[in-house]
Short mmCIF file of C-alpha atoms and ligand atoms in Angstrom, two decimals:
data_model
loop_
_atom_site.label_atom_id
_atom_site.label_comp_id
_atom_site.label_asym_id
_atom_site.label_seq_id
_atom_site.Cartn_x
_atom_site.Cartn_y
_atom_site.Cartn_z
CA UNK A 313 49.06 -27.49 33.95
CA UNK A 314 48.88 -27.27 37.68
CA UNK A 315 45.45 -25.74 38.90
CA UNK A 316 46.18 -22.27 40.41
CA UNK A 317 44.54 -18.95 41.45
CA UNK A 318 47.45 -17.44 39.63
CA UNK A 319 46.74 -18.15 35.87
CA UNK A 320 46.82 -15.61 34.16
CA UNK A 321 43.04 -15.21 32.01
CA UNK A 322 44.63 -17.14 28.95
CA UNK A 323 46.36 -19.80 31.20
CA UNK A 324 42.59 -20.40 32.51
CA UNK A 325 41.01 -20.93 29.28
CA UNK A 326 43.84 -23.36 28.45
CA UNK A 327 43.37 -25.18 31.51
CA UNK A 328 39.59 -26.72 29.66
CA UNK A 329 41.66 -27.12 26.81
CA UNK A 330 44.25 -28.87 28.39
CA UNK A 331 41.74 -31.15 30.36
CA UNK A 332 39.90 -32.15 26.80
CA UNK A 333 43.28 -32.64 25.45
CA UNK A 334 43.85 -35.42 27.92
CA UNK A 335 40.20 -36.97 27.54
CA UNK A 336 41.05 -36.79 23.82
CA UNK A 337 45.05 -38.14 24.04
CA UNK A 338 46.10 -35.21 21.46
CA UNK A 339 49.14 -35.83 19.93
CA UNK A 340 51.84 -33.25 20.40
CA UNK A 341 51.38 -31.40 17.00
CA UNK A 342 47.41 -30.46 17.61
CA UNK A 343 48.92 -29.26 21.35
CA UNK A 344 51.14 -27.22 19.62
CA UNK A 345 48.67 -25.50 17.55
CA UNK A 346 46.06 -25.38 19.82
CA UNK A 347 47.44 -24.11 22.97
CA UNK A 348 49.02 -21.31 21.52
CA UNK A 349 47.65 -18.56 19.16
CA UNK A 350 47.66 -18.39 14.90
CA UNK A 351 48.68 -14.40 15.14
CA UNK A 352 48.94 -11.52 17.49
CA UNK A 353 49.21 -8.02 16.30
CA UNK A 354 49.52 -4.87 18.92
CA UNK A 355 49.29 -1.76 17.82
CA UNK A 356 49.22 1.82 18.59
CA UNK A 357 46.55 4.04 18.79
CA UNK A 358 46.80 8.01 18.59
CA UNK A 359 43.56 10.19 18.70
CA UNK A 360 43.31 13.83 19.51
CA UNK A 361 41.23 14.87 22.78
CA UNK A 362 38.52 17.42 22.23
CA UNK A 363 40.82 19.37 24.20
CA UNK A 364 43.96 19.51 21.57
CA UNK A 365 46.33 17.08 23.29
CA UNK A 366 47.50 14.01 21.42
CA UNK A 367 46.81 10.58 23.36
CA UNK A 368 48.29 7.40 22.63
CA UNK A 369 46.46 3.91 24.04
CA UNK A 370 47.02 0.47 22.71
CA UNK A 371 44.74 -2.05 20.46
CA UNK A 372 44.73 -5.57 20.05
CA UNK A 373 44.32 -8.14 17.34
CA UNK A 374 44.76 -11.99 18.09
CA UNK A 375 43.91 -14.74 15.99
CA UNK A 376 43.52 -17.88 17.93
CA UNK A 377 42.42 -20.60 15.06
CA UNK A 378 40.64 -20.86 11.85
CA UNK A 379 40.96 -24.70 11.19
CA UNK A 380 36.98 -24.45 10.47
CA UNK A 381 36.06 -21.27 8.75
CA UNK A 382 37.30 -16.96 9.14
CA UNK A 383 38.63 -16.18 12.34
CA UNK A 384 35.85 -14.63 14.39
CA UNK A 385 35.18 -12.09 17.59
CA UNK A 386 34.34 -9.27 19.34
CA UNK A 387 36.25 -6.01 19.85
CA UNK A 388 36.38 -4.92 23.66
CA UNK A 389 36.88 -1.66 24.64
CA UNK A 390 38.28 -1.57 28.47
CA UNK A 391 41.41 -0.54 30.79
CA UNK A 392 41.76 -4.22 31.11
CA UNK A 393 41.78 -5.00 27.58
CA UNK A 394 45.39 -6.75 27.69
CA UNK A 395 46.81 -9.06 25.60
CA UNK A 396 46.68 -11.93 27.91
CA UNK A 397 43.00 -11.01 28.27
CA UNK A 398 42.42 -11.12 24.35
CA UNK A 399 44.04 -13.95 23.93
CA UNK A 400 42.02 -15.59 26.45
CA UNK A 401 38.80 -14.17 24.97
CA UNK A 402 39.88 -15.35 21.57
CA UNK A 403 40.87 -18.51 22.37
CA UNK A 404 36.89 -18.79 24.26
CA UNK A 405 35.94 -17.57 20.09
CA UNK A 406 37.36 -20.70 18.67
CA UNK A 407 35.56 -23.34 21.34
CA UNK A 408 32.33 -21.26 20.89
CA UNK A 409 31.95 -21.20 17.01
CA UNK A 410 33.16 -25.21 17.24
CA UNK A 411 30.76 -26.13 19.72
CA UNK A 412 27.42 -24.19 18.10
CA UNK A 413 28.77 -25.87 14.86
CA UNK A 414 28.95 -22.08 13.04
CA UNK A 415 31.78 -21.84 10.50
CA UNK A 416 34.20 -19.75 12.22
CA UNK A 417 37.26 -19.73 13.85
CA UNK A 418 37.95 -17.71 17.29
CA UNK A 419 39.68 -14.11 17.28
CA UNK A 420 39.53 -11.11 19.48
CA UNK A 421 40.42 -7.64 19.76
CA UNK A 422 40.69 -4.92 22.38
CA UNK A 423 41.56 -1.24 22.70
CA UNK A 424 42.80 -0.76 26.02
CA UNK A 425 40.75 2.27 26.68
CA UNK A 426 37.81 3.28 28.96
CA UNK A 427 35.15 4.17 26.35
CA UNK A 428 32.68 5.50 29.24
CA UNK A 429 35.60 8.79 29.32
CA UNK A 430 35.37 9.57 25.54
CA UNK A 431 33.15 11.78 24.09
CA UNK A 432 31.73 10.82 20.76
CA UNK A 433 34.01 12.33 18.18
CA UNK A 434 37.12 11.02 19.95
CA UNK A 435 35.69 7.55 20.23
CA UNK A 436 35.10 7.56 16.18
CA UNK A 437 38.45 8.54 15.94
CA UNK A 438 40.02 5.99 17.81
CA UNK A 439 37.23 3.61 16.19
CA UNK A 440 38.83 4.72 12.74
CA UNK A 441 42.31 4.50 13.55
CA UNK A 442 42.51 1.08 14.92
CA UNK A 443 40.40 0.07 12.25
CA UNK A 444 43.27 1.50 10.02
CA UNK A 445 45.86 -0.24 11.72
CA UNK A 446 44.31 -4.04 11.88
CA UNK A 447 42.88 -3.63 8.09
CA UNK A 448 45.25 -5.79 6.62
CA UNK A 449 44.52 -8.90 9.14
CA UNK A 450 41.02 -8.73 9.08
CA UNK A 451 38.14 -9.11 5.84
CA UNK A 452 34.70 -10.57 5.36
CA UNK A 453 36.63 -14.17 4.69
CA UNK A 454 39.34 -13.83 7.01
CA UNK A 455 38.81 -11.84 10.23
CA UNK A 456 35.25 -10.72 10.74
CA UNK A 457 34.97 -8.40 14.12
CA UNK A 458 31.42 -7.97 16.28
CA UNK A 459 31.06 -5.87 19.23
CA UNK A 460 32.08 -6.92 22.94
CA UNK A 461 31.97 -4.84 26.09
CA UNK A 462 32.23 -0.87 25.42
CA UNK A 463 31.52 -1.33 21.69
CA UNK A 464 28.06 -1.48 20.09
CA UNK A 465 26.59 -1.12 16.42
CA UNK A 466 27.64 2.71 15.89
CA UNK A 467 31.50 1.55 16.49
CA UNK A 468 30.75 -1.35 14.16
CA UNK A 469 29.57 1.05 11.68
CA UNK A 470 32.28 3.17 12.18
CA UNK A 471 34.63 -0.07 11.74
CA UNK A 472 32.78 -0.56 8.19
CA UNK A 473 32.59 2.62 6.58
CA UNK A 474 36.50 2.75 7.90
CA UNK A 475 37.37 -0.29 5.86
CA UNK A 476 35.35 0.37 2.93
CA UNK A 477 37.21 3.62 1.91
CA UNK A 478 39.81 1.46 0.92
CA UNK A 479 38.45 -1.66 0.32
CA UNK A 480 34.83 -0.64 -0.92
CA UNK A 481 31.73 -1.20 0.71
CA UNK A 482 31.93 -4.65 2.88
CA UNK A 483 28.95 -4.98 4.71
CA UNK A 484 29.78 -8.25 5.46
CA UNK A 485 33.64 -7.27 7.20
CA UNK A 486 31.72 -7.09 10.51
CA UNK A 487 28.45 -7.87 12.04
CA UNK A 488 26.54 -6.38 15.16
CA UNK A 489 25.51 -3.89 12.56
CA UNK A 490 22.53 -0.84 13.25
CA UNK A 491 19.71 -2.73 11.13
CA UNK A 492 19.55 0.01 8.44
CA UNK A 493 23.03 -0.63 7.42
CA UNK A 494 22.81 -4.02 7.18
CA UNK A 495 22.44 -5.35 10.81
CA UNK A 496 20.28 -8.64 11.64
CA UNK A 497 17.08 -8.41 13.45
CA UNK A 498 17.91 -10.34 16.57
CA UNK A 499 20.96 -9.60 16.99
CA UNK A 500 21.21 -6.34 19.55
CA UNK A 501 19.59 -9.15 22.15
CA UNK A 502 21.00 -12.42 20.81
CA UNK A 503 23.60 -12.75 23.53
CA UNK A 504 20.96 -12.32 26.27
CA UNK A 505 18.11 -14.65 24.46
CA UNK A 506 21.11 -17.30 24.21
CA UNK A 507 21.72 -16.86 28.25
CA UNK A 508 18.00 -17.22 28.66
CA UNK A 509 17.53 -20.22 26.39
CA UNK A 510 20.38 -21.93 27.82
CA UNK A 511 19.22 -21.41 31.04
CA UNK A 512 15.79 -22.71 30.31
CA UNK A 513 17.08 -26.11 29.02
CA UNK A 514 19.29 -25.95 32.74
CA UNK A 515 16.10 -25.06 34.37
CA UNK A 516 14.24 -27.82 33.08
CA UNK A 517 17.18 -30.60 34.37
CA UNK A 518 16.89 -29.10 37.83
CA UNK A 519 13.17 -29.66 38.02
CA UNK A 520 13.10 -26.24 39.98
CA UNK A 521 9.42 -25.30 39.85
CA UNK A 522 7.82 -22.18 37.66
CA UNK A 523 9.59 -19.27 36.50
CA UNK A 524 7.11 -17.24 38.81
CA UNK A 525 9.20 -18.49 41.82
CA UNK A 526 12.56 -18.82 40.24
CA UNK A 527 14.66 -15.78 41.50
CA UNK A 528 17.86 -14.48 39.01
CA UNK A 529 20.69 -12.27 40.11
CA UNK A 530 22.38 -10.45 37.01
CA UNK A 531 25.75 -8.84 37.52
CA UNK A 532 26.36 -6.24 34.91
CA UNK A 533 23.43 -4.72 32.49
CA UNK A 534 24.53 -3.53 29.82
CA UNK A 535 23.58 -5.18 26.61
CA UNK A 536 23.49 -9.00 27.66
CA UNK A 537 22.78 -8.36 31.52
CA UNK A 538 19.70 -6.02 30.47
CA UNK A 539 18.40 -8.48 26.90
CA UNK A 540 18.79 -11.32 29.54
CA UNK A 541 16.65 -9.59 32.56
CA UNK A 542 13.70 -8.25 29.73
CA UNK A 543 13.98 -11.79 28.34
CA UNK A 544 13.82 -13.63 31.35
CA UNK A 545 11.32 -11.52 32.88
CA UNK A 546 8.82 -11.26 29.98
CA UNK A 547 9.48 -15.33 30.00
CA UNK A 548 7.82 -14.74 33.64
CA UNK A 549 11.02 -15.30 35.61
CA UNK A 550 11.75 -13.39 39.21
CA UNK A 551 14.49 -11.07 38.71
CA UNK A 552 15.21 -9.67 42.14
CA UNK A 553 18.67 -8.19 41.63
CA UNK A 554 20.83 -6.22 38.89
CA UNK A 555 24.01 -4.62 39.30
CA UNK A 556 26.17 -2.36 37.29
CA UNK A 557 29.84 -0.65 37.48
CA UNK A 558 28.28 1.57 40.10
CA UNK A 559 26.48 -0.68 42.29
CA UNK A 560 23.68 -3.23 42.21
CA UNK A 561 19.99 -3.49 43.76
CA UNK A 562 17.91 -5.35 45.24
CA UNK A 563 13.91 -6.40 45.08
CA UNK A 564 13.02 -9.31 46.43
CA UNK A 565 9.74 -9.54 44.97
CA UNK A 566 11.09 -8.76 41.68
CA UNK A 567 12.07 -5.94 39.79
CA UNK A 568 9.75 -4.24 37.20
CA UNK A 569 12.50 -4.52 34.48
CA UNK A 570 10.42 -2.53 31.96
CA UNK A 571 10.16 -0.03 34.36
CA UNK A 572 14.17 -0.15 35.28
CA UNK A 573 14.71 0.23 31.54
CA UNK A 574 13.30 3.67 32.07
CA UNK A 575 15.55 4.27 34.99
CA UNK A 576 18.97 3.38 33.24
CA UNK A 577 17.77 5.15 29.86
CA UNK A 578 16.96 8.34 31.99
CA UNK A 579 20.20 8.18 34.29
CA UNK A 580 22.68 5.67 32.96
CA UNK A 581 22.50 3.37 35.96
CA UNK A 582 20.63 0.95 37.62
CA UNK A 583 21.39 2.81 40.61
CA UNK A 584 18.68 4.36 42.73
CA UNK A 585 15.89 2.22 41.03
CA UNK A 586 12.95 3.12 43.16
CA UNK A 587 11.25 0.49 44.96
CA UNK A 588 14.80 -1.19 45.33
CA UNK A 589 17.77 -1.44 48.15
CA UNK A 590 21.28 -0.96 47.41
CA UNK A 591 23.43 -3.88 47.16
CA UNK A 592 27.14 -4.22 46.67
CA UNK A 593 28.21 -5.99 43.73
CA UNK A 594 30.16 -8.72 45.24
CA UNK A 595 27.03 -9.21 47.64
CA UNK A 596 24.78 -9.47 44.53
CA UNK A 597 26.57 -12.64 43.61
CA UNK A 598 26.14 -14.37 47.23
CA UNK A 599 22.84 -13.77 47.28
CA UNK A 600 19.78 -16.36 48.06
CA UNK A 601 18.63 -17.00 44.38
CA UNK A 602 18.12 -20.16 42.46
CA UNK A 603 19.98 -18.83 39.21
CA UNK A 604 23.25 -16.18 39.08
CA UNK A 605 23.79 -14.83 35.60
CA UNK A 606 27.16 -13.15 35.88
CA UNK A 607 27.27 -10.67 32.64
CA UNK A 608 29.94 -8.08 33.16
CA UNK A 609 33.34 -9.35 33.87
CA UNK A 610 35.91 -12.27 34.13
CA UNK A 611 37.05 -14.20 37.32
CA UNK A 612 34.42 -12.75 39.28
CA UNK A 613 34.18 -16.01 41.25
CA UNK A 614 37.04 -17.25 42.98
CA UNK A 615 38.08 -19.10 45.43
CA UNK A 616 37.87 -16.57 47.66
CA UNK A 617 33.89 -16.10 47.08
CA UNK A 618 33.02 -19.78 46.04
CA UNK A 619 31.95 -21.45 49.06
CA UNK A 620 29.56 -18.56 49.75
CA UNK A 621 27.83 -18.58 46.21
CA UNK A 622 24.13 -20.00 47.23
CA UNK A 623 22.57 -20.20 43.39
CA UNK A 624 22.08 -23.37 42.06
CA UNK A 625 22.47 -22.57 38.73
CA UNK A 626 25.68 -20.20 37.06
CA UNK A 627 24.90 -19.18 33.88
CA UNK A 628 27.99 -17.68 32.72
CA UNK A 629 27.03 -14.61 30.25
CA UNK A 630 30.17 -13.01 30.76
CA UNK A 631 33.40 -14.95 29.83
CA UNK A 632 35.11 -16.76 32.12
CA UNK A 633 33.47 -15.45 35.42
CA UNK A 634 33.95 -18.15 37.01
CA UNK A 635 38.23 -19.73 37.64
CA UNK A 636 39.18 -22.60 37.42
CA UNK A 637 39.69 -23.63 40.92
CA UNK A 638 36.28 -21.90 41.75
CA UNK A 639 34.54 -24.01 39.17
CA UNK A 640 35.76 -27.57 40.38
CA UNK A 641 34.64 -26.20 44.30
CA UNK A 642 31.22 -25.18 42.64
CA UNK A 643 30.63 -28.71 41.06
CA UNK A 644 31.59 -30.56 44.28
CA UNK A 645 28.92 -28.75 45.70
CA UNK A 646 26.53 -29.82 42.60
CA UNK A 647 26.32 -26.56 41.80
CA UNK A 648 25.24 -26.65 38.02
CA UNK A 649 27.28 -23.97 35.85
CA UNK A 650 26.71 -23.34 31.93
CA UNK A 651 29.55 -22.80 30.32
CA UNK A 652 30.35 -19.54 28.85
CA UNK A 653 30.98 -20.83 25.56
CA UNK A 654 27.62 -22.29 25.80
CA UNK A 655 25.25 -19.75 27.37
CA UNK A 656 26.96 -16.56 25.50
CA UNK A 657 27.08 -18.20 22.14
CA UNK A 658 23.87 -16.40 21.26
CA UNK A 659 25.64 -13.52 19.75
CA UNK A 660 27.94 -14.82 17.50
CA UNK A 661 25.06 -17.30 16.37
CA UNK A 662 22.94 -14.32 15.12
CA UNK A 663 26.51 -12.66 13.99
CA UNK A 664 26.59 -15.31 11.81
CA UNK A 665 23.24 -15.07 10.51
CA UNK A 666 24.14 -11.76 9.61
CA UNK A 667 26.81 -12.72 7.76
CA UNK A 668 24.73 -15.27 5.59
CA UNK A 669 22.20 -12.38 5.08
CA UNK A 670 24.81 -9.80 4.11
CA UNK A 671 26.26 -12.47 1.80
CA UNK A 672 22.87 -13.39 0.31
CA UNK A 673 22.01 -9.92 0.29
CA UNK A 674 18.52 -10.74 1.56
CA UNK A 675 17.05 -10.09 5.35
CA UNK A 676 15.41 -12.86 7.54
CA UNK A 677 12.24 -11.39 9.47
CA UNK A 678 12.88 -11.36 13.61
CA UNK A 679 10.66 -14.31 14.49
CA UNK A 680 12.60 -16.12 11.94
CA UNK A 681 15.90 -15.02 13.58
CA UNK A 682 15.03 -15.73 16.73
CA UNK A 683 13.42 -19.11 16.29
CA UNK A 684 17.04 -20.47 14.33
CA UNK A 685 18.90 -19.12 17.25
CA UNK A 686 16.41 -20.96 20.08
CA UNK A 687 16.64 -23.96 17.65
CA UNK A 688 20.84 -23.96 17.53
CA UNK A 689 21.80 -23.39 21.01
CA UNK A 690 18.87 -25.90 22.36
CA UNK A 691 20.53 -28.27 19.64
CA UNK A 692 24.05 -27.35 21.46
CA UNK A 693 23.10 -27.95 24.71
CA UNK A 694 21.29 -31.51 24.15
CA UNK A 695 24.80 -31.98 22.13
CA UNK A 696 27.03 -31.92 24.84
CA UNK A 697 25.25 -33.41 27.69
CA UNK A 698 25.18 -35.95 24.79
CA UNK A 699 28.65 -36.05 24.79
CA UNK A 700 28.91 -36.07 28.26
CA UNK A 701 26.65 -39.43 28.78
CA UNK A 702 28.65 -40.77 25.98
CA UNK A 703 31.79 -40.33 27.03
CA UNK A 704 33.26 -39.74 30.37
CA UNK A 705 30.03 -38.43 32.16
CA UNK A 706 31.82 -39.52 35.81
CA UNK A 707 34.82 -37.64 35.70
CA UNK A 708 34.15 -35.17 33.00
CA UNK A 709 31.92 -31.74 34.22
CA UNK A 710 29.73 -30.14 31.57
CA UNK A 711 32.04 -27.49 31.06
CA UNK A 712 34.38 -30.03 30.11
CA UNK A 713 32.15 -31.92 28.10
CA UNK A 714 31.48 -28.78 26.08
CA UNK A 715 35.16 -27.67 25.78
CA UNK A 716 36.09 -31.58 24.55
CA UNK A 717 32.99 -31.51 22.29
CA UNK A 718 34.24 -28.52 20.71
CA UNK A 719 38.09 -29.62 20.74
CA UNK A 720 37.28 -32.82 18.85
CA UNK A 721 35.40 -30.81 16.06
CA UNK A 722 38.62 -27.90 15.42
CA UNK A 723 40.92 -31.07 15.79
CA UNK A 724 38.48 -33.20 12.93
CA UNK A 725 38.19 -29.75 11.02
CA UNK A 726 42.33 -28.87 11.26
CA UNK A 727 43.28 -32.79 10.22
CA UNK A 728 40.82 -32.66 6.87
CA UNK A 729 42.90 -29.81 6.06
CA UNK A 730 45.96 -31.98 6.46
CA UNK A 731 47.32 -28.99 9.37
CA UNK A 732 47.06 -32.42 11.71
P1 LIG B 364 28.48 -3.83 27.99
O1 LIG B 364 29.63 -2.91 27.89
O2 LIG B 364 27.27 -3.55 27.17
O3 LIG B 364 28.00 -3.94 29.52
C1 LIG B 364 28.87 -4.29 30.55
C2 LIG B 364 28.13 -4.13 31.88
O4 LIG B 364 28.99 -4.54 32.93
C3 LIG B 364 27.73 -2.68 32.18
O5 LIG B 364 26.49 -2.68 32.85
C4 LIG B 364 28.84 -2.22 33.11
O6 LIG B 364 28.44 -1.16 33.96
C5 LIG B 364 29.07 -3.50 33.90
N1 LIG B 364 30.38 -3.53 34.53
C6 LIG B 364 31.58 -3.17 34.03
N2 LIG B 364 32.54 -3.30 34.96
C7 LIG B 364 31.93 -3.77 36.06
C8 LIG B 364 32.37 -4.11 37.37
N3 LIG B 364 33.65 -3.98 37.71
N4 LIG B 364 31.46 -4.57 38.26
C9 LIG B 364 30.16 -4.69 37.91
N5 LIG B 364 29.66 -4.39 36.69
C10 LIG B 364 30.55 -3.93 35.80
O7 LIG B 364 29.07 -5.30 27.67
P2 LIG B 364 28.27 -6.58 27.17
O8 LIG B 364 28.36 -6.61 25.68
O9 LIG B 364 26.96 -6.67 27.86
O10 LIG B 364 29.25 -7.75 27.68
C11 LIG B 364 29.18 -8.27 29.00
C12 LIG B 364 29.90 -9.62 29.06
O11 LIG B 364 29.30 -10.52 28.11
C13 LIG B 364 31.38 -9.56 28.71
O12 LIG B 364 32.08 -10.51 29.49
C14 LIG B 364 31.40 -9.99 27.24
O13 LIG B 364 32.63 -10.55 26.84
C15 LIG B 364 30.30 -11.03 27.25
N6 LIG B 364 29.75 -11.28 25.93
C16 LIG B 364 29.14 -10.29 25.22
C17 LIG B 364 28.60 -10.59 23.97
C18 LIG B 364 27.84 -9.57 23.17
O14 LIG B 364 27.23 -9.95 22.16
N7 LIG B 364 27.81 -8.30 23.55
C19 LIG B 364 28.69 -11.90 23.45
C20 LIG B 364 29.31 -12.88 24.22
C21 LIG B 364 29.83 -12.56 25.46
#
């Protein structure tokens, strides 16, 4: 595949593939399979405004591969919630679960709807009805769901008590759970403590001094941009700028993130933080900072912003912020970037832990949680710089060390099932 700004977000993701499929000489057959999807399954969703008037958006199931356990991933709620884009996020699932050795596969799912413009009851109902419509595909040992961007643990509980009037109570048919009804400790930050973690063990290469004067820019803070700022700053990290969909700001001192927790609780944005200056988003992410953690979006580096991106460390919360053409400029500037399916792998880590617990029917305690989840993606991280030593370390980045890494293990996982 020829490297181009105009991939489409799937197309992207295939690219790594593609690249550890040549390090790896795949034969044809495990191609096949792996560069295209198990199952995709659109469907329609109609809700009633609070206003009378019937609406109709579109939802989103896609099951990339489950060569090594139940398909597994988040449900997105967003305009931009296409398939291509689910695909692409589900195809990220399958890499992710391989490469933090959990026994999943990868899925996805998406409502293509902007859950900031619903009010409660019509989000449940949409919650309910695409629920109904993806029942049959998905199960606590086929498909389990987890929340994703504009879905947190009261859609998740929605999603369960939706399934189990048919089915009977499942507590195990999705994770991301509120902790009373069967949630993990851990997990409402997991995604965020992963980006931190993974960061740390990237810190800690660079040889870049002490937290106290390492600076971080977050884009986005909603549940991993904000876990990841508390973390990092309670870790005693310099946090000097946040952004959100309405803007971003600026400290460079630092931000009291405690007391901007406050702020965003009070008026839903980071916006107008005192003590702060406005700052555009897409100047947030050129800033003068040793580490960028971009945590809202995809493809917000490009080629078109690359060569004025001054951190020397990209953590990629978000999925695939970074493209593909933007990511070899980045390196040949020895930029160091953590690969999505690497830094974000936090959350379906705990996920999984939740689904152990539900099946055990017992609870871990928080400090337990948290110390398995340090333990795994640390583990993960020595892994494939591992790999990368071992194998190809001059001509293979450690994003593609960590896609190959996780290629070889669906590929070994697919042929002892004799799919290969
Ligand atoms: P969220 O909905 O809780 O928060 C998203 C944040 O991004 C919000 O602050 C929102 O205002 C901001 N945002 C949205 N559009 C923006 C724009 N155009 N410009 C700037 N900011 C914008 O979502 P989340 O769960 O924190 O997910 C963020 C990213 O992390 C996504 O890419 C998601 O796929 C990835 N991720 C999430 C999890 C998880 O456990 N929640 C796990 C792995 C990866």
């Amino acid at each position: 595949m020829q490297l181009s700004e105009q991939m489409t977000p799937f197309e992207a993701v295939n690219y790594f593939f593609l690249r550890a499929a040549e390090h790896q000489q795949l034969s044809d057959t495990a191609l096949a399979m792996l560069s295209g999807t198990f199952r995709e399954l659109r469907v329609q969703v109609p809700f009633r405004r609070d206003d009378g008037t019937m609406h109709v958006v579109y939802g989103y199931r896609v099951q990339h591969n489950a060569a090594r356990g139940p398909y597994k991933g988040g449900i997105r709620y967003h305009p931009d919630a296409d398939i291509e884009e689910v695909r692409a996020l589900a195809s990220l699932m399958t890499w992710k679960t391989a490469l933090v050795d959990v026994p999943f596969g990868g899925a996805k799912g998406g409502v293509q709807v902007d859950g900031r413009a619903l009010s409660k009851s019509e989000l449940e109902q949409v919650t309910r009805r695409y629920t109904d419509q993806i029942s049959h595909i998905i199960g606590p040992t086929r498909d389990i769901p987890a929340p994703d961007m504009g879905t947190n643990a009261q859609v998740m509980t929605w999603l369960m008590d939706q399934y189990g009037r048919k089915q009977g109570h499942t507590t195990q048919i999705v994770t991301g759970k509120p902790v009373p009804l069967g949630g993990s400790f851990g997990r409402e930050e997991a995604t965020g403590r992963g980006v931190v973690v993974t960061m740390e063990a990237a810190l800690a290469e660079l040889e870049l001094g002490e937290p106290a004067d390492t600076t971080l820019a977050i884009q986005g803070f909603g549940n991993v941009g904000s876990w990841a700022a508390r973390i990092a700053a309670e870790r005693g990290y310099r946090v000097v700028a946040v952004s959100d969909i309405e803007g971003g700001i600026h400290a460079p001192d630092g931000l009291k993130v405690d007391e901007l927790l406050a702020h965003v609780a009070e008026t839903g944005t980071v916006v107008g933080f005192a003590g702060s200056e406005p700052i555009a988003n897409e100047d947030l992410l050129e800033l003068d900072v040793d580490v960028l953690i971009p945590a809202a979006l995809g493809e917000v580096i490009t080629h078109e912003n690359c060569d004025r991106i001054q951190a020397r460390l990209i953590v990629e919360a978000a999925n695939h912020p970074v493209t593909p053409v933007a990511d070899y400029a980045l390196a040949d500037r020895g930029v160091l970037i953590v690969p999505d399916i690497l830094a974000n792998a936090g959350g379906v880590t705990v996920s999984y832990f939740e689904w152990v617990q539900n099946n055990q029917e017992i609870r871990w305690e928080h400090e337990d949680v948290n110390r398995r989840l340090e333990l795994k993606l640390q583990r993960a991280y020595r892994e494939c710089r591992a790999y990368q030593h071992d194998h190809h370390s001059e001509d293979m980045s450690f994003r593609e060390a960590a896609f190959t890494l996780a290629v070889d293990r669906v590929v070994e996982a697919a042929t002892l099932r004799g799919y290969l």
